[in-house]
C-alpha cells in the first residue's frame, strides 16, 4: 500500500549526492525542490547553494527548480543560481515535471528529481516514472501543514526502511 510513496533512494542531504557518478550513469537533468532541499525554508540562495549549482553546470548538468511556492520566492532564490524555474508547480501533479524536462531538453531516462517531501516531491516524480532521491529536510522549522505531513511520512518511511532491510538480507 505504501510502496507508491517509496523513494528510489534516501540521502541525508542534497549536498552529499554523488552527481559526478550520476552523470556517468546518463543523468543529464536534475529537478530540485527548493525549501528544505537546497536551503532552509524561505531562505535565499546561500554560498553553498551557489557553489553547488556552479559545480553542477561544470559537470554538464541542466537544472530546474520545481516549487509549489509563488513566483517572487522562486525568482529571489534563483537570482544567483540562474537555472530553469517553475513556480506554483502544483506538485504532485505530473504536468510540471514534464515541463521541467522539456525546458532542460531531457527525458525520463536522463532526469532525476531531488526533494525533501514524500507526498509532493517524490510521489510526483514516481507518478511519471522519474528517478528520485528523498533528502532529509535541512531544518526542523516548517509551516504547520508540512509538520502534519511529516507525521504521515514517518509511517511510510518506517515501512520503506523495513523493506530495505529485508532486501539487504536476501
mmCIF file of C-alpha atoms in Angstrom:
data_model
loop_
_atom_site.group_PDB
_atom_site.id
_atom_site.type_symbol
_atom_site.label_atom_id
_atom_site.label_comp_id
_atom_site.label_asym_id
_atom_site.label_seq_id
_atom_site.Cartn_x
_atom_site.Cartn_y
_atom_site.Cartn_z
ATOM 1 C CA UNK A 1 0.000 0.000 0.000
ATOM 2 C CA UNK A 2 2.713 2.490 0.968
ATOM 3 C CA UNK A 3 5.045 1.433 -1.865
ATOM 4 C CA UNK A 4 3.619 4.061 -4.212
ATOM 5 C CA UNK A 5 5.286 6.658 -1.982
ATOM 6 C CA UNK A 6 8.638 4.878 -1.514
ATOM 7 C CA UNK A 7 11.570 6.943 -2.810
ATOM 8 C CA UNK A 8 14.152 5.324 -5.065
ATOM 9 C CA UNK A 9 16.834 6.382 -2.605
ATOM 10 C CA UNK A 10 17.129 8.346 0.654
ATOM 11 C CA UNK A 11 20.105 10.603 1.386
ATOM 12 C CA UNK A 12 20.953 12.854 4.313
ATOM 13 C CA UNK A 13 21.480 15.912 2.130
ATOM 14 C CA UNK A 14 21.333 17.122 -1.450
ATOM 15 C CA UNK A 15 24.937 18.158 -0.998
ATOM 16 C CA UNK A 16 26.038 14.564 -0.325
ATOM 17 C CA UNK A 17 24.707 13.133 -3.589
ATOM 18 C CA UNK A 18 27.421 11.933 -5.977
ATOM 19 C CA UNK A 19 26.411 13.946 -9.047
ATOM 20 C CA UNK A 20 29.582 13.068 -10.963
ATOM 21 C CA UNK A 21 28.627 9.409 -10.774
ATOM 22 C CA UNK A 22 25.025 10.189 -11.772
ATOM 23 C CA UNK A 23 26.357 11.986 -14.843
ATOM 24 C CA UNK A 24 28.393 8.882 -15.724
ATOM 25 C CA UNK A 25 25.163 6.866 -15.388
ATOM 26 C CA UNK A 26 23.486 9.068 -18.003
ATOM 27 C CA UNK A 27 21.620 11.617 -15.891
ATOM 28 C CA UNK A 28 21.745 14.992 -17.653
ATOM 29 C CA UNK A 29 18.999 16.984 -15.950
ATOM 30 C CA UNK A 30 18.161 17.416 -12.287
ATOM 31 C CA UNK A 31 14.924 18.866 -10.969
ATOM 32 C CA UNK A 32 15.114 20.284 -7.449
ATOM 33 C CA UNK A 33 12.648 21.367 -4.835
ATOM 34 C CA UNK A 34 13.973 24.471 -3.043
ATOM 35 C CA UNK A 35 12.789 24.787 0.549
ATOM 36 C CA UNK A 36 14.462 22.367 2.950
ATOM 37 C CA UNK A 37 16.073 20.621 -0.023
ATOM 38 C CA UNK A 38 18.627 23.281 -1.025
ATOM 39 C CA UNK A 39 18.243 25.868 1.762
ATOM 40 C CA UNK A 40 16.167 26.361 4.896
ATOM 41 C CA UNK A 41 12.540 27.236 4.238
ATOM 42 C CA UNK A 42 12.194 30.754 2.791
ATOM 43 C CA UNK A 43 15.927 31.497 2.640
ATOM 44 C CA UNK A 44 17.762 32.956 -0.347
ATOM 45 C CA UNK A 45 20.474 31.017 -2.143
ATOM 46 C CA UNK A 46 23.481 30.890 0.170
ATOM 47 C CA UNK A 47 27.137 30.448 -0.789
ATOM 48 C CA UNK A 48 26.863 26.667 -0.568
ATOM 49 C CA UNK A 49 23.873 26.565 -2.945
ATOM 50 C CA UNK A 50 25.543 28.966 -5.390
ATOM 51 C CA UNK A 51 28.783 26.936 -5.436
ATOM 52 C CA UNK A 52 26.745 23.740 -5.785
ATOM 53 C CA UNK A 53 24.993 24.940 -8.951
ATOM 54 C CA UNK A 54 28.250 26.226 -10.420
ATOM 55 C CA UNK A 55 29.692 22.730 -9.936
ATOM 56 C CA UNK A 56 26.608 21.050 -11.446
ATOM 57 C CA UNK A 57 26.921 23.219 -14.542
ATOM 58 C CA UNK A 58 30.656 22.390 -14.798
ATOM 59 C CA UNK A 59 29.839 18.682 -14.711
ATOM 60 C CA UNK A 60 27.394 19.246 -17.565
ATOM 61 C CA UNK A 61 24.001 19.147 -15.887
ATOM 62 C CA UNK A 62 20.962 21.156 -16.771
ATOM 63 C CA UNK A 63 18.846 22.016 -13.728
ATOM 64 C CA UNK A 64 15.337 23.195 -12.992
ATOM 65 C CA UNK A 65 13.743 24.365 -9.763
ATOM 66 C CA UNK A 66 10.235 22.974 -9.301
ATOM 67 C CA UNK A 67 8.446 24.656 -6.426
ATOM 68 C CA UNK A 68 4.902 24.979 -5.158
ATOM 69 C CA UNK A 69 5.897 28.425 -3.888
ATOM 70 C CA UNK A 70 4.929 31.679 -5.563
ATOM 71 C CA UNK A 71 6.901 33.426 -8.284
ATOM 72 C CA UNK A 72 8.631 36.088 -6.122
ATOM 73 C CA UNK A 73 10.091 33.495 -3.735
ATOM 74 C CA UNK A 74 11.330 31.208 -6.518
ATOM 75 C CA UNK A 75 12.780 34.082 -8.565
ATOM 76 C CA UNK A 76 14.507 35.513 -5.477
ATOM 77 C CA UNK A 77 16.188 32.155 -4.808
ATOM 78 C CA UNK A 78 17.084 31.668 -8.476
ATOM 79 C CA UNK A 79 18.565 35.151 -8.902
ATOM 80 C CA UNK A 80 22.119 33.978 -8.128
ATOM 81 C CA UNK A 81 21.601 30.389 -9.319
ATOM 82 C CA UNK A 82 20.405 31.035 -12.864
ATOM 83 C CA UNK A 83 18.671 27.775 -13.774
ATOM 84 C CA UNK A 84 15.233 26.992 -15.181
ATOM 85 C CA UNK A 85 12.459 27.580 -12.663
ATOM 86 C CA UNK A 86 8.799 26.687 -12.359
ATOM 87 C CA UNK A 87 6.726 28.172 -9.539
ATOM 88 C CA UNK A 88 3.231 27.266 -8.341
ATOM 89 C CA UNK A 89 4.053 23.834 -9.765
ATOM 90 C CA UNK A 90 1.146 22.004 -8.185
ATOM 91 C CA UNK A 91 3.270 19.048 -7.110
ATOM 92 C CA UNK A 92 2.491 16.119 -7.095
ATOM 93 C CA UNK A 93 0.652 16.836 -10.372
ATOM 94 C CA UNK A 94 2.551 15.424 -13.355
ATOM 95 C CA UNK A 95 2.331 18.404 -15.719
ATOM 96 C CA UNK A 96 5.260 20.469 -14.466
ATOM 97 C CA UNK A 97 7.626 17.514 -14.062
ATOM 98 C CA UNK A 98 7.174 17.034 -17.820
ATOM 99 C CA UNK A 99 7.507 20.794 -18.403
ATOM 100 C CA UNK A 100 10.810 20.831 -16.479
ATOM 101 C CA UNK A 101 12.182 18.046 -18.688
ATOM 102 C CA UNK A 102 11.046 19.949 -21.772
ATOM 103 C CA UNK A 103 12.897 23.078 -20.575
ATOM 104 C CA UNK A 104 16.079 21.085 -19.889
ATOM 105 C CA UNK A 105 15.850 19.001 -23.062
ATOM 106 C CA UNK A 106 15.866 15.732 -21.118
ATOM 107 C CA UNK A 107 13.627 12.695 -20.831
ATOM 108 C CA UNK A 108 12.656 10.252 -18.092
ATOM 109 C CA UNK A 109 15.805 8.148 -18.532
ATOM 110 C CA UNK A 110 18.121 11.152 -18.214
ATOM 111 C CA UNK A 111 16.353 13.103 -15.440
ATOM 112 C CA UNK A 112 16.488 12.906 -11.640
ATOM 113 C CA UNK A 113 14.274 14.605 -9.066
ATOM 114 C CA UNK A 114 15.618 15.647 -5.642
ATOM 115 C CA UNK A 115 13.290 16.802 -2.868
ATOM 116 C CA UNK A 116 12.541 16.597 0.839
ATOM 117 C CA UNK A 117 8.840 15.637 0.860
ATOM 118 C CA UNK A 118 7.313 12.266 0.054
ATOM 119 C CA UNK A 119 3.750 13.306 -0.752
ATOM 120 C CA UNK A 120 4.603 16.147 -3.125
ATOM 121 C CA UNK A 121 8.166 15.861 -4.460
ATOM 122 C CA UNK A 122 8.780 12.120 -4.549
ATOM 123 C CA UNK A 123 5.250 11.000 -5.323
ATOM 124 C CA UNK A 124 5.027 13.442 -8.235
ATOM 125 C CA UNK A 125 8.244 12.044 -9.702
ATOM 126 C CA UNK A 126 7.148 8.461 -9.119
ATOM 127 C CA UNK A 127 3.796 9.085 -10.809
ATOM 128 C CA UNK A 128 5.596 9.616 -14.117
ATOM 129 C CA UNK A 129 8.339 7.041 -13.566
ATOM 130 C CA UNK A 130 11.108 9.563 -12.833
ATOM 131 C CA UNK A 131 14.124 8.521 -10.805
ATOM 132 C CA UNK A 132 14.093 10.324 -7.466
ATOM 133 C CA UNK A 133 16.025 10.902 -4.265
ATOM 134 C CA UNK A 134 14.427 11.912 -0.991
ATOM 135 C CA UNK A 135 16.704 14.055 1.173
ATOM 136 C CA UNK A 136 16.248 14.777 4.846
ATOM 137 C CA UNK A 137 14.926 18.293 5.455
ATOM 138 C CA UNK A 138 17.625 20.857 6.204
ATOM 139 C CA UNK A 139 15.664 22.406 9.066
ATOM 140 C CA UNK A 140 13.031 21.163 11.503
ATOM 141 C CA UNK A 141 11.364 24.596 11.407
ATOM 142 C CA UNK A 142 8.494 24.269 8.933
ATOM 143 C CA UNK A 143 4.993 25.514 8.223
ATOM 144 C CA UNK A 144 2.231 23.719 10.125
ATOM 145 C CA UNK A 145 0.778 21.906 7.087
ATOM 146 C CA UNK A 146 4.218 20.424 6.364
ATOM 147 C CA UNK A 147 4.725 19.451 10.013
ATOM 148 C CA UNK A 148 1.486 17.473 9.872
ATOM 149 C CA UNK A 149 2.552 15.706 6.659
ATOM 150 C CA UNK A 150 5.853 14.755 8.292
ATOM 151 C CA UNK A 151 3.972 12.537 10.777
ATOM 152 C CA UNK A 152 2.438 10.598 7.883
ATOM 153 C CA UNK A 153 5.828 10.463 6.139
ATOM 154 C CA UNK A 154 7.312 8.784 9.224
ATOM 155 C CA UNK A 155 4.827 5.931 8.839
ATOM 156 C CA UNK A 156 5.647 5.452 5.159
ATOM 157 C CA UNK A 157 9.394 5.677 5.816
ATOM 158 C CA UNK A 158 9.100 3.077 8.573
ATOM 159 C CA UNK A 159 7.782 0.573 6.014
ATOM 160 C CA UNK A 160 10.317 1.744 3.413
ATOM 161 C CA UNK A 161 13.219 1.098 5.809
ATOM 162 C CA UNK A 162 11.729 -2.249 6.791
ATOM 163 C CA UNK A 163 11.591 -3.269 3.122
ATOM 164 C CA UNK A 164 15.152 -2.042 2.505
ATOM 165 C CA UNK A 165 16.440 -4.181 5.396
ATOM 166 C CA UNK A 166 14.573 -7.178 4.014
ATOM 167 C CA UNK A 167 16.191 -6.648 0.585
ATOM 168 C CA UNK A 168 19.646 -6.445 2.169
ATOM 169 C CA UNK A 169 19.125 -9.770 3.957
ATOM 170 C CA UNK A 170 18.162 -11.528 0.709
#
